[in-house]
């Protein structure tokens, strides 16, 4: 009786797929195809089915659909942490595109644990998600890559797809889709911008050392130095977390140690926020004493003072593309991209107020810190 709604004093029967088919003058199979969006159906037929669904108030039985082994019309996204603006904006793109395609979006947070990431992929597979989107840099470990590849094959065998968003391939022939951005190229361009402003002692700060994102950004940074004939100094590379806390703590330590540099390349904008705080606490002005740049162009970059020069990554568009290449639009003819489907998006520098020409200020930051230390 709990499943039987009432109208006044009269119980009314809940509409079935057979009722919808009769009202639209089509077969039950056609109704199923329209509602699942998994088979091309003529536009006029789709319209009649949707009109019948609305008139009858039909609600699909998700439990029965699951027992039948079909999709539950869900897209899963696995991120490090939704508090981080990088992941939050990609997640927003995934959610919006999933909604447009008639899918529910499920967000899972790993907090940097690769075992949790694999467990979430398994869970989403059990839930019969249409697509699972893995976001952000991958751990550089061969056994981990094999585990991801195994899960990609399992999803593909069940009619779902694994989308790698902002991370490298897990092997040739593995049935994954990918949405990439020019990570290495952005770091190259940003470093070259600092070099053309006269900065050669550039401190590279942040990024977990075993993460593919860090590897690519450091590669672009070093390539720019090499092209300009500037030696790469190991003492100027300090990897670590992608967080304001790391940027603040490590830069404060380096300033106190007397390390000489005239510019800071923060591995992302969040690290740059912490670095800016450390510089201000040391009595140093950006960009007058030290130039500072970030990466990603999250909204906070434009509201800092000074406004942060950074690399813009099309975060929300990455999320949208991840869904678009993996699942068909419920209102369009169904389609599937090839197993090696790939989208590559560009990056570019956003020049703001945090970089100035060096103009002979070598060592000025260190000298000022030494004066502060002596006076203290």
PDB file of C-alpha atoms in Angstrom, residues 65-320:
ATOM      1  CA  UNK A  65      16.712  -1.051 -13.650  1.00  0.00           C
ATOM      2  CA  UNK A  66      19.642  -2.011 -11.418  1.00  0.00           C
ATOM      3  CA  UNK A  67      18.427  -5.628 -11.160  1.00  0.00           C
ATOM      4  CA  UNK A  68      18.299  -5.732 -14.932  1.00  0.00           C
ATOM      5  CA  UNK A  69      21.974  -4.822 -15.021  1.00  0.00           C
ATOM      6  CA  UNK A  70      21.525  -1.526 -16.846  1.00  0.00           C
ATOM      7  CA  UNK A  71      22.909   1.912 -16.006  1.00  0.00           C
ATOM      8  CA  UNK A  72      21.513   3.870 -13.072  1.00  0.00           C
ATOM      9  CA  UNK A  73      22.231   7.102 -14.992  1.00  0.00           C
ATOM     10  CA  UNK A  74      25.004   8.266 -12.692  1.00  0.00           C
ATOM     11  CA  UNK A  75      28.374   9.910 -13.300  1.00  0.00           C
ATOM     12  CA  UNK A  76      30.991   9.558 -10.573  1.00  0.00           C
ATOM     13  CA  UNK A  77      33.832  12.004 -10.013  1.00  0.00           C
ATOM     14  CA  UNK A  78      36.804  11.177  -7.785  1.00  0.00           C
ATOM     15  CA  UNK A  79      38.817  14.163  -6.513  1.00  0.00           C
ATOM     16  CA  UNK A  80      41.410  14.918  -3.854  1.00  0.00           C
ATOM     17  CA  UNK A  81      39.254  17.398  -1.921  1.00  0.00           C
ATOM     18  CA  UNK A  82      36.283  19.552  -2.947  1.00  0.00           C
ATOM     19  CA  UNK A  83      37.536  22.387  -0.707  1.00  0.00           C
ATOM     20  CA  UNK A  84      40.481  22.938  -3.071  1.00  0.00           C
ATOM     21  CA  UNK A  85      39.297  25.379  -5.801  1.00  0.00           C
ATOM     22  CA  UNK A  86      41.107  23.383  -8.516  1.00  0.00           C
ATOM     23  CA  UNK A  87      38.967  20.312  -7.861  1.00  0.00           C
ATOM     24  CA  UNK A  88      35.847  22.265  -6.955  1.00  0.00           C
ATOM     25  CA  UNK A  89      35.668  23.999 -10.341  1.00  0.00           C
ATOM     26  CA  UNK A  90      36.280  20.795 -12.279  1.00  0.00           C
ATOM     27  CA  UNK A  91      33.590  19.101 -10.177  1.00  0.00           C
ATOM     28  CA  UNK A  92      31.186  21.920 -11.030  1.00  0.00           C
ATOM     29  CA  UNK A  93      31.816  21.327 -14.729  1.00  0.00           C
ATOM     30  CA  UNK A  94      31.196  17.603 -14.310  1.00  0.00           C
ATOM     31  CA  UNK A  95      27.981  18.192 -12.362  1.00  0.00           C
ATOM     32  CA  UNK A  96      26.580  20.672 -14.870  1.00  0.00           C
ATOM     33  CA  UNK A  97      27.339  18.486 -17.885  1.00  0.00           C
ATOM     34  CA  UNK A  98      25.990  15.403 -16.100  1.00  0.00           C
ATOM     35  CA  UNK A  99      22.759  17.256 -15.329  1.00  0.00           C
ATOM     36  CA  UNK A 100      22.450  18.343 -18.946  1.00  0.00           C
ATOM     37  CA  UNK A 101      22.821  14.689 -19.982  1.00  0.00           C
ATOM     38  CA  UNK A 102      20.167  13.570 -17.502  1.00  0.00           C
ATOM     39  CA  UNK A 103      22.614  12.062 -15.032  1.00  0.00           C
ATOM     40  CA  UNK A 104      23.074  12.271 -11.295  1.00  0.00           C
ATOM     41  CA  UNK A 105      26.578  13.288 -10.178  1.00  0.00           C
ATOM     42  CA  UNK A 106      28.283  11.529  -7.256  1.00  0.00           C
ATOM     43  CA  UNK A 107      31.430  13.168  -5.795  1.00  0.00           C
ATOM     44  CA  UNK A 108      34.033  11.132  -3.890  1.00  0.00           C
ATOM     45  CA  UNK A 109      37.041  12.621  -2.036  1.00  0.00           C
ATOM     46  CA  UNK A 110      40.304  10.670  -1.595  1.00  0.00           C
ATOM     47  CA  UNK A 111      42.290  13.203   0.473  1.00  0.00           C
ATOM     48  CA  UNK A 112      45.362  12.122  -1.471  1.00  0.00           C
ATOM     49  CA  UNK A 113      45.118   8.390  -0.673  1.00  0.00           C
ATOM     50  CA  UNK A 114      45.531   6.258  -3.850  1.00  0.00           C
ATOM     51  CA  UNK A 115      43.934   3.257  -2.093  1.00  0.00           C
ATOM     52  CA  UNK A 116      40.776   5.287  -1.443  1.00  0.00           C
ATOM     53  CA  UNK A 117      40.778   6.335  -5.084  1.00  0.00           C
ATOM     54  CA  UNK A 118      40.784   2.720  -6.271  1.00  0.00           C
ATOM     55  CA  UNK A 119      38.124   1.812  -3.714  1.00  0.00           C
ATOM     56  CA  UNK A 120      35.867   4.607  -4.967  1.00  0.00           C
ATOM     57  CA  UNK A 121      36.244   3.405  -8.561  1.00  0.00           C
ATOM     58  CA  UNK A 122      35.159  -0.050  -7.419  1.00  0.00           C
ATOM     59  CA  UNK A 123      32.187   1.388  -5.528  1.00  0.00           C
ATOM     60  CA  UNK A 124      31.029   3.468  -8.488  1.00  0.00           C
ATOM     61  CA  UNK A 125      31.380   0.414 -10.732  1.00  0.00           C
ATOM     62  CA  UNK A 126      29.178  -1.552  -8.320  1.00  0.00           C
ATOM     63  CA  UNK A 127      26.655   1.308  -8.499  1.00  0.00           C
ATOM     64  CA  UNK A 128      26.643   0.931 -12.310  1.00  0.00           C
ATOM     65  CA  UNK A 129      27.791   4.477 -13.008  1.00  0.00           C
ATOM     66  CA  UNK A 130      27.859   5.396 -16.708  1.00  0.00           C
ATOM     67  CA  UNK A 131      31.268   7.038 -16.275  1.00  0.00           C
ATOM     68  CA  UNK A 132      33.900   7.487 -13.581  1.00  0.00           C
ATOM     69  CA  UNK A 133      36.045  10.628 -13.815  1.00  0.00           C
ATOM     70  CA  UNK A 134      39.430  10.578 -12.050  1.00  0.00           C
ATOM     71  CA  UNK A 135      40.608  14.164 -11.529  1.00  0.00           C
ATOM     72  CA  UNK A 136      44.066  15.592 -10.915  1.00  0.00           C
ATOM     73  CA  UNK A 137      47.595  14.263 -10.950  1.00  0.00           C
ATOM     74  CA  UNK A 138      48.248  10.536 -10.704  1.00  0.00           C
ATOM     75  CA  UNK A 139      50.680   8.858  -8.341  1.00  0.00           C
ATOM     76  CA  UNK A 140      53.764   7.813 -10.284  1.00  0.00           C
ATOM     77  CA  UNK A 141      53.795   4.147  -9.373  1.00  0.00           C
ATOM     78  CA  UNK A 142      53.723   1.212 -11.804  1.00  0.00           C
ATOM     79  CA  UNK A 143      51.592  -1.067  -9.625  1.00  0.00           C
ATOM     80  CA  UNK A 144      49.060   1.707  -9.080  1.00  0.00           C
ATOM     81  CA  UNK A 145      48.845   2.317 -12.848  1.00  0.00           C
ATOM     82  CA  UNK A 146      48.190  -1.400 -13.387  1.00  0.00           C
ATOM     83  CA  UNK A 147      45.348  -1.315 -10.870  1.00  0.00           C
ATOM     84  CA  UNK A 148      43.757   1.690 -12.602  1.00  0.00           C
ATOM     85  CA  UNK A 149      44.110  -0.060 -15.967  1.00  0.00           C
ATOM     86  CA  UNK A 150      42.420  -3.180 -14.610  1.00  0.00           C
ATOM     87  CA  UNK A 151      39.475  -1.145 -13.382  1.00  0.00           C
ATOM     88  CA  UNK A 152      39.246   0.706 -16.706  1.00  0.00           C
ATOM     89  CA  UNK A 153      38.864  -2.633 -18.485  1.00  0.00           C
ATOM     90  CA  UNK A 154      36.212  -3.754 -16.010  1.00  0.00           C
ATOM     91  CA  UNK A 155      34.182  -0.579 -16.483  1.00  0.00           C
ATOM     92  CA  UNK A 156      34.475  -0.815 -20.247  1.00  0.00           C
ATOM     93  CA  UNK A 157      33.332  -4.435 -20.247  1.00  0.00           C
ATOM     94  CA  UNK A 158      30.189  -3.326 -18.403  1.00  0.00           C
ATOM     95  CA  UNK A 159      29.436  -0.511 -20.828  1.00  0.00           C
ATOM     96  CA  UNK A 160      30.840   2.313 -18.660  1.00  0.00           C
ATOM     97  CA  UNK A 161      33.913   4.482 -19.194  1.00  0.00           C
ATOM     98  CA  UNK A 162      36.860   5.643 -17.106  1.00  0.00           C
ATOM     99  CA  UNK A 163      37.864   9.236 -17.861  1.00  0.00           C
ATOM    100  CA  UNK A 164      41.313  10.502 -16.873  1.00  0.00           C
ATOM    101  CA  UNK A 165      40.968  14.233 -16.276  1.00  0.00           C
ATOM    102  CA  UNK A 166      44.264  16.124 -15.996  1.00  0.00           C
ATOM    103  CA  UNK A 167      46.380  13.001 -15.638  1.00  0.00           C
ATOM    104  CA  UNK A 168      48.522  10.814 -17.925  1.00  0.00           C
ATOM    105  CA  UNK A 169      47.617   7.566 -19.656  1.00  0.00           C
ATOM    106  CA  UNK A 170      47.886   4.301 -17.746  1.00  0.00           C
ATOM    107  CA  UNK A 171      49.112   2.352 -20.752  1.00  0.00           C
ATOM    108  CA  UNK A 172      48.652   1.731 -24.457  1.00  0.00           C
ATOM    109  CA  UNK A 173      45.476  -0.091 -25.361  1.00  0.00           C
ATOM    110  CA  UNK A 174      43.746   0.548 -22.027  1.00  0.00           C
ATOM    111  CA  UNK A 175      40.120   1.614 -22.722  1.00  0.00           C
ATOM    112  CA  UNK A 176      40.172   5.034 -21.093  1.00  0.00           C
ATOM    113  CA  UNK A 177      39.116   8.476 -22.275  1.00  0.00           C
ATOM    114  CA  UNK A 178      41.134  11.549 -21.359  1.00  0.00           C
ATOM    115  CA  UNK A 179      40.814  15.287 -20.911  1.00  0.00           C
ATOM    116  CA  UNK A 180      44.210  16.934 -20.729  1.00  0.00           C
ATOM    117  CA  UNK A 181      45.561  20.454 -20.454  1.00  0.00           C
ATOM    118  CA  UNK A 182      48.967  21.823 -21.426  1.00  0.00           C
ATOM    119  CA  UNK A 183      50.458  21.573 -17.945  1.00  0.00           C
ATOM    120  CA  UNK A 184      54.096  21.510 -18.994  1.00  0.00           C
ATOM    121  CA  UNK A 185      53.609  24.260 -21.578  1.00  0.00           C
ATOM    122  CA  UNK A 186      52.002  26.567 -19.025  1.00  0.00           C
ATOM    123  CA  UNK A 187      54.945  26.159 -16.641  1.00  0.00           C
ATOM    124  CA  UNK A 188      57.375  26.789 -19.489  1.00  0.00           C
ATOM    125  CA  UNK A 189      55.612  30.007 -20.497  1.00  0.00           C
ATOM    126  CA  UNK A 190      55.392  31.273 -16.924  1.00  0.00           C
ATOM    127  CA  UNK A 191      59.075  30.629 -16.216  1.00  0.00           C
ATOM    128  CA  UNK A 192      60.034  32.281 -19.491  1.00  0.00           C
ATOM    129  CA  UNK A 193      57.985  35.312 -18.472  1.00  0.00           C
ATOM    130  CA  UNK A 194      60.015  35.613 -15.269  1.00  0.00           C
ATOM    131  CA  UNK A 195      63.275  35.157 -17.167  1.00  0.00           C
ATOM    132  CA  UNK A 196      62.411  37.934 -19.634  1.00  0.00           C
ATOM    133  CA  UNK A 197      61.871  40.213 -16.616  1.00  0.00           C
ATOM    134  CA  UNK A 198      65.459  39.573 -15.533  1.00  0.00           C
ATOM    135  CA  UNK A 199      64.859  36.899 -12.883  1.00  0.00           C
ATOM    136  CA  UNK A 200      67.322  34.006 -12.920  1.00  0.00           C
ATOM    137  CA  UNK A 201      67.255  32.912  -9.269  1.00  0.00           C
ATOM    138  CA  UNK A 202      63.694  31.554  -9.344  1.00  0.00           C
ATOM    139  CA  UNK A 203      62.500  29.555  -6.353  1.00  0.00           C
ATOM    140  CA  UNK A 204      60.160  26.708  -7.333  1.00  0.00           C
ATOM    141  CA  UNK A 205      57.835  25.997  -4.419  1.00  0.00           C
ATOM    142  CA  UNK A 206      55.266  23.234  -3.808  1.00  0.00           C
ATOM    143  CA  UNK A 207      53.679  20.182  -5.412  1.00  0.00           C
ATOM    144  CA  UNK A 208      53.909  16.580  -4.105  1.00  0.00           C
ATOM    145  CA  UNK A 209      57.099  15.127  -5.586  1.00  0.00           C
ATOM    146  CA  UNK A 210      55.563  11.838  -6.829  1.00  0.00           C
ATOM    147  CA  UNK A 211      52.553  13.440  -8.492  1.00  0.00           C
ATOM    148  CA  UNK A 212      52.343  13.665 -12.300  1.00  0.00           C
ATOM    149  CA  UNK A 213      51.174  17.304 -12.082  1.00  0.00           C
ATOM    150  CA  UNK A 214      54.322  18.289 -10.202  1.00  0.00           C
ATOM    151  CA  UNK A 215      56.514  16.319 -12.615  1.00  0.00           C
ATOM    152  CA  UNK A 216      55.068  18.120 -15.647  1.00  0.00           C
ATOM    153  CA  UNK A 217      55.232  21.614 -14.134  1.00  0.00           C
ATOM    154  CA  UNK A 218      58.811  21.110 -13.050  1.00  0.00           C
ATOM    155  CA  UNK A 219      59.664  19.803 -16.527  1.00  0.00           C
ATOM    156  CA  UNK A 220      58.288  22.970 -18.131  1.00  0.00           C
ATOM    157  CA  UNK A 221      60.110  25.153 -15.617  1.00  0.00           C
ATOM    158  CA  UNK A 222      63.443  23.439 -16.253  1.00  0.00           C
ATOM    159  CA  UNK A 223      62.986  23.475 -20.030  1.00  0.00           C
ATOM    160  CA  UNK A 224      62.529  27.247 -19.966  1.00  0.00           C
ATOM    161  CA  UNK A 225      65.664  27.690 -17.856  1.00  0.00           C
ATOM    162  CA  UNK A 226      67.680  25.492 -20.229  1.00  0.00           C
ATOM    163  CA  UNK A 227      66.447  27.323 -23.325  1.00  0.00           C
ATOM    164  CA  UNK A 228      67.629  30.639 -21.831  1.00  0.00           C
ATOM    165  CA  UNK A 229      70.943  29.154 -20.743  1.00  0.00           C
ATOM    166  CA  UNK A 230      70.196  29.485 -17.019  1.00  0.00           C
ATOM    167  CA  UNK A 231      71.568  26.611 -14.908  1.00  0.00           C
ATOM    168  CA  UNK A 232      68.988  24.679 -12.898  1.00  0.00           C
ATOM    169  CA  UNK A 233      69.931  25.040  -9.219  1.00  0.00           C
ATOM    170  CA  UNK A 234      68.780  22.120  -7.003  1.00  0.00           C
ATOM    171  CA  UNK A 235      68.655  24.366  -3.926  1.00  0.00           C
ATOM    172  CA  UNK A 236      65.912  26.408  -5.610  1.00  0.00           C
ATOM    173  CA  UNK A 237      63.459  23.491  -5.965  1.00  0.00           C
ATOM    174  CA  UNK A 238      61.330  22.715  -2.904  1.00  0.00           C
ATOM    175  CA  UNK A 239      58.397  20.395  -3.564  1.00  0.00           C
ATOM    176  CA  UNK A 240      55.667  19.655  -1.047  1.00  0.00           C
ATOM    177  CA  UNK A 241      51.924  19.968  -0.549  1.00  0.00           C
ATOM    178  CA  UNK A 242      49.640  22.028  -2.797  1.00  0.00           C
ATOM    179  CA  UNK A 243      48.501  24.142   0.154  1.00  0.00           C
ATOM    180  CA  UNK A 244      48.799  27.655   1.632  1.00  0.00           C
ATOM    181  CA  UNK A 245      50.188  26.138   4.851  1.00  0.00           C
ATOM    182  CA  UNK A 246      53.091  24.548   2.992  1.00  0.00           C
ATOM    183  CA  UNK A 247      53.812  27.699   0.969  1.00  0.00           C
ATOM    184  CA  UNK A 248      53.895  29.818   4.125  1.00  0.00           C
ATOM    185  CA  UNK A 249      55.953  27.444   6.266  1.00  0.00           C
ATOM    186  CA  UNK A 250      58.577  26.482   3.703  1.00  0.00           C
ATOM    187  CA  UNK A 251      59.119  29.986   2.367  1.00  0.00           C
ATOM    188  CA  UNK A 252      59.491  31.377   5.898  1.00  0.00           C
ATOM    189  CA  UNK A 253      62.159  28.721   6.536  1.00  0.00           C
ATOM    190  CA  UNK A 254      63.976  29.530   3.301  1.00  0.00           C
ATOM    191  CA  UNK A 255      63.936  33.255   3.963  1.00  0.00           C
ATOM    192  CA  UNK A 256      65.401  32.663   7.417  1.00  0.00           C
ATOM    193  CA  UNK A 257      68.101  30.405   5.925  1.00  0.00           C
ATOM    194  CA  UNK A 258      69.409  33.198   3.690  1.00  0.00           C
ATOM    195  CA  UNK A 259      68.660  31.470   0.357  1.00  0.00           C
ATOM    196  CA  UNK A 260      68.971  34.006  -2.462  1.00  0.00           C
ATOM    197  CA  UNK A 261      66.206  34.389  -5.033  1.00  0.00           C
ATOM    198  CA  UNK A 262      64.361  37.236  -6.709  1.00  0.00           C
ATOM    199  CA  UNK A 263      61.173  35.431  -7.752  1.00  0.00           C
ATOM    200  CA  UNK A 264      58.952  32.617  -6.487  1.00  0.00           C
ATOM    201  CA  UNK A 265      57.181  30.198  -8.822  1.00  0.00           C
ATOM    202  CA  UNK A 266      54.450  28.729  -6.613  1.00  0.00           C
ATOM    203  CA  UNK A 267      53.303  25.367  -7.978  1.00  0.00           C
ATOM    204  CA  UNK A 268      49.675  26.469  -7.660  1.00  0.00           C
ATOM    205  CA  UNK A 269      47.735  29.525  -6.531  1.00  0.00           C
ATOM    206  CA  UNK A 270      47.072  28.078  -3.084  1.00  0.00           C
ATOM    207  CA  UNK A 271      50.815  27.745  -2.444  1.00  0.00           C
ATOM    208  CA  UNK A 272      51.201  31.323  -3.697  1.00  0.00           C
ATOM    209  CA  UNK A 273      48.706  32.542  -1.081  1.00  0.00           C
ATOM    210  CA  UNK A 274      50.830  31.068   1.700  1.00  0.00           C
ATOM    211  CA  UNK A 275      54.035  32.365   0.123  1.00  0.00           C
ATOM    212  CA  UNK A 276      52.611  35.886  -0.050  1.00  0.00           C
ATOM    213  CA  UNK A 277      51.848  35.746   3.672  1.00  0.00           C
ATOM    214  CA  UNK A 278      55.400  34.644   4.477  1.00  0.00           C
ATOM    215  CA  UNK A 279      56.862  37.471   2.395  1.00  0.00           C
ATOM    216  CA  UNK A 280      54.620  40.053   4.071  1.00  0.00           C
ATOM    217  CA  UNK A 281      55.585  38.773   7.522  1.00  0.00           C
ATOM    218  CA  UNK A 282      59.245  39.163   6.569  1.00  0.00           C
ATOM    219  CA  UNK A 283      58.654  42.793   5.598  1.00  0.00           C
ATOM    220  CA  UNK A 284      59.092  42.106   1.876  1.00  0.00           C
ATOM    221  CA  UNK A 285      56.942  43.701  -0.807  1.00  0.00           C
ATOM    222  CA  UNK A 286      55.550  41.934  -3.856  1.00  0.00           C
ATOM    223  CA  UNK A 287      56.612  42.681  -6.555  1.00  0.00           C
ATOM    224  CA  UNK A 288      59.056  45.428  -5.437  1.00  0.00           C
ATOM    225  CA  UNK A 289      61.323  43.074  -3.483  1.00  0.00           C
ATOM    226  CA  UNK A 290      60.254  39.634  -4.701  1.00  0.00           C
ATOM    227  CA  UNK A 291      58.132  38.669  -7.687  1.00  0.00           C
ATOM    228  CA  UNK A 292      55.532  35.933  -7.205  1.00  0.00           C
ATOM    229  CA  UNK A 293      53.573  33.766  -9.646  1.00  0.00           C
ATOM    230  CA  UNK A 294      51.086  30.903  -9.269  1.00  0.00           C
ATOM    231  CA  UNK A 295      49.309  28.324 -11.399  1.00  0.00           C
ATOM    232  CA  UNK A 296      45.614  27.433 -12.139  1.00  0.00           C
ATOM    233  CA  UNK A 297      44.043  30.939 -11.926  1.00  0.00           C
ATOM    234  CA  UNK A 298      41.489  30.116  -9.254  1.00  0.00           C
ATOM    235  CA  UNK A 299      39.189  33.056  -8.364  1.00  0.00           C
ATOM    236  CA  UNK A 300      41.334  34.087  -5.380  1.00  0.00           C
ATOM    237  CA  UNK A 301      44.236  34.911  -7.717  1.00  0.00           C
ATOM    238  CA  UNK A 302      42.451  38.014  -8.989  1.00  0.00           C
ATOM    239  CA  UNK A 303      41.478  39.229  -5.512  1.00  0.00           C
ATOM    240  CA  UNK A 304      44.887  39.011  -3.832  1.00  0.00           C
ATOM    241  CA  UNK A 305      46.836  42.231  -3.360  1.00  0.00           C
ATOM    242  CA  UNK A 306      48.832  42.447  -5.465  1.00  0.00           C
ATOM    243  CA  UNK A 307      46.767  40.540  -7.986  1.00  0.00           C
ATOM    244  CA  UNK A 308      48.551  37.313  -8.885  1.00  0.00           C
ATOM    245  CA  UNK A 309      50.174  36.585 -12.228  1.00  0.00           C
ATOM    246  CA  UNK A 310      49.377  32.938 -12.955  1.00  0.00           C
ATOM    247  CA  UNK A 311      48.549  30.304 -15.576  1.00  0.00           C
ATOM    248  CA  UNK A 312      44.889  29.904 -16.455  1.00  0.00           C
ATOM    249  CA  UNK A 313      43.667  26.310 -16.628  1.00  0.00           C
ATOM    250  CA  UNK A 314      40.128  25.873 -18.078  1.00  0.00           C
ATOM    251  CA  UNK A 315      38.975  23.979 -14.995  1.00  0.00           C
ATOM    252  CA  UNK A 316      35.197  23.948 -15.448  1.00  0.00           C
ATOM    253  CA  UNK A 317      35.503  23.183 -19.156  1.00  0.00           C
ATOM    254  CA  UNK A 318      37.680  20.184 -18.306  1.00  0.00           C
ATOM    255  CA  UNK A 319      34.859  18.799 -16.182  1.00  0.00           C
ATOM    256  CA  UNK A 320      32.277  19.427 -18.875  1.00  0.00           C
TER     257      UNK A 320
END
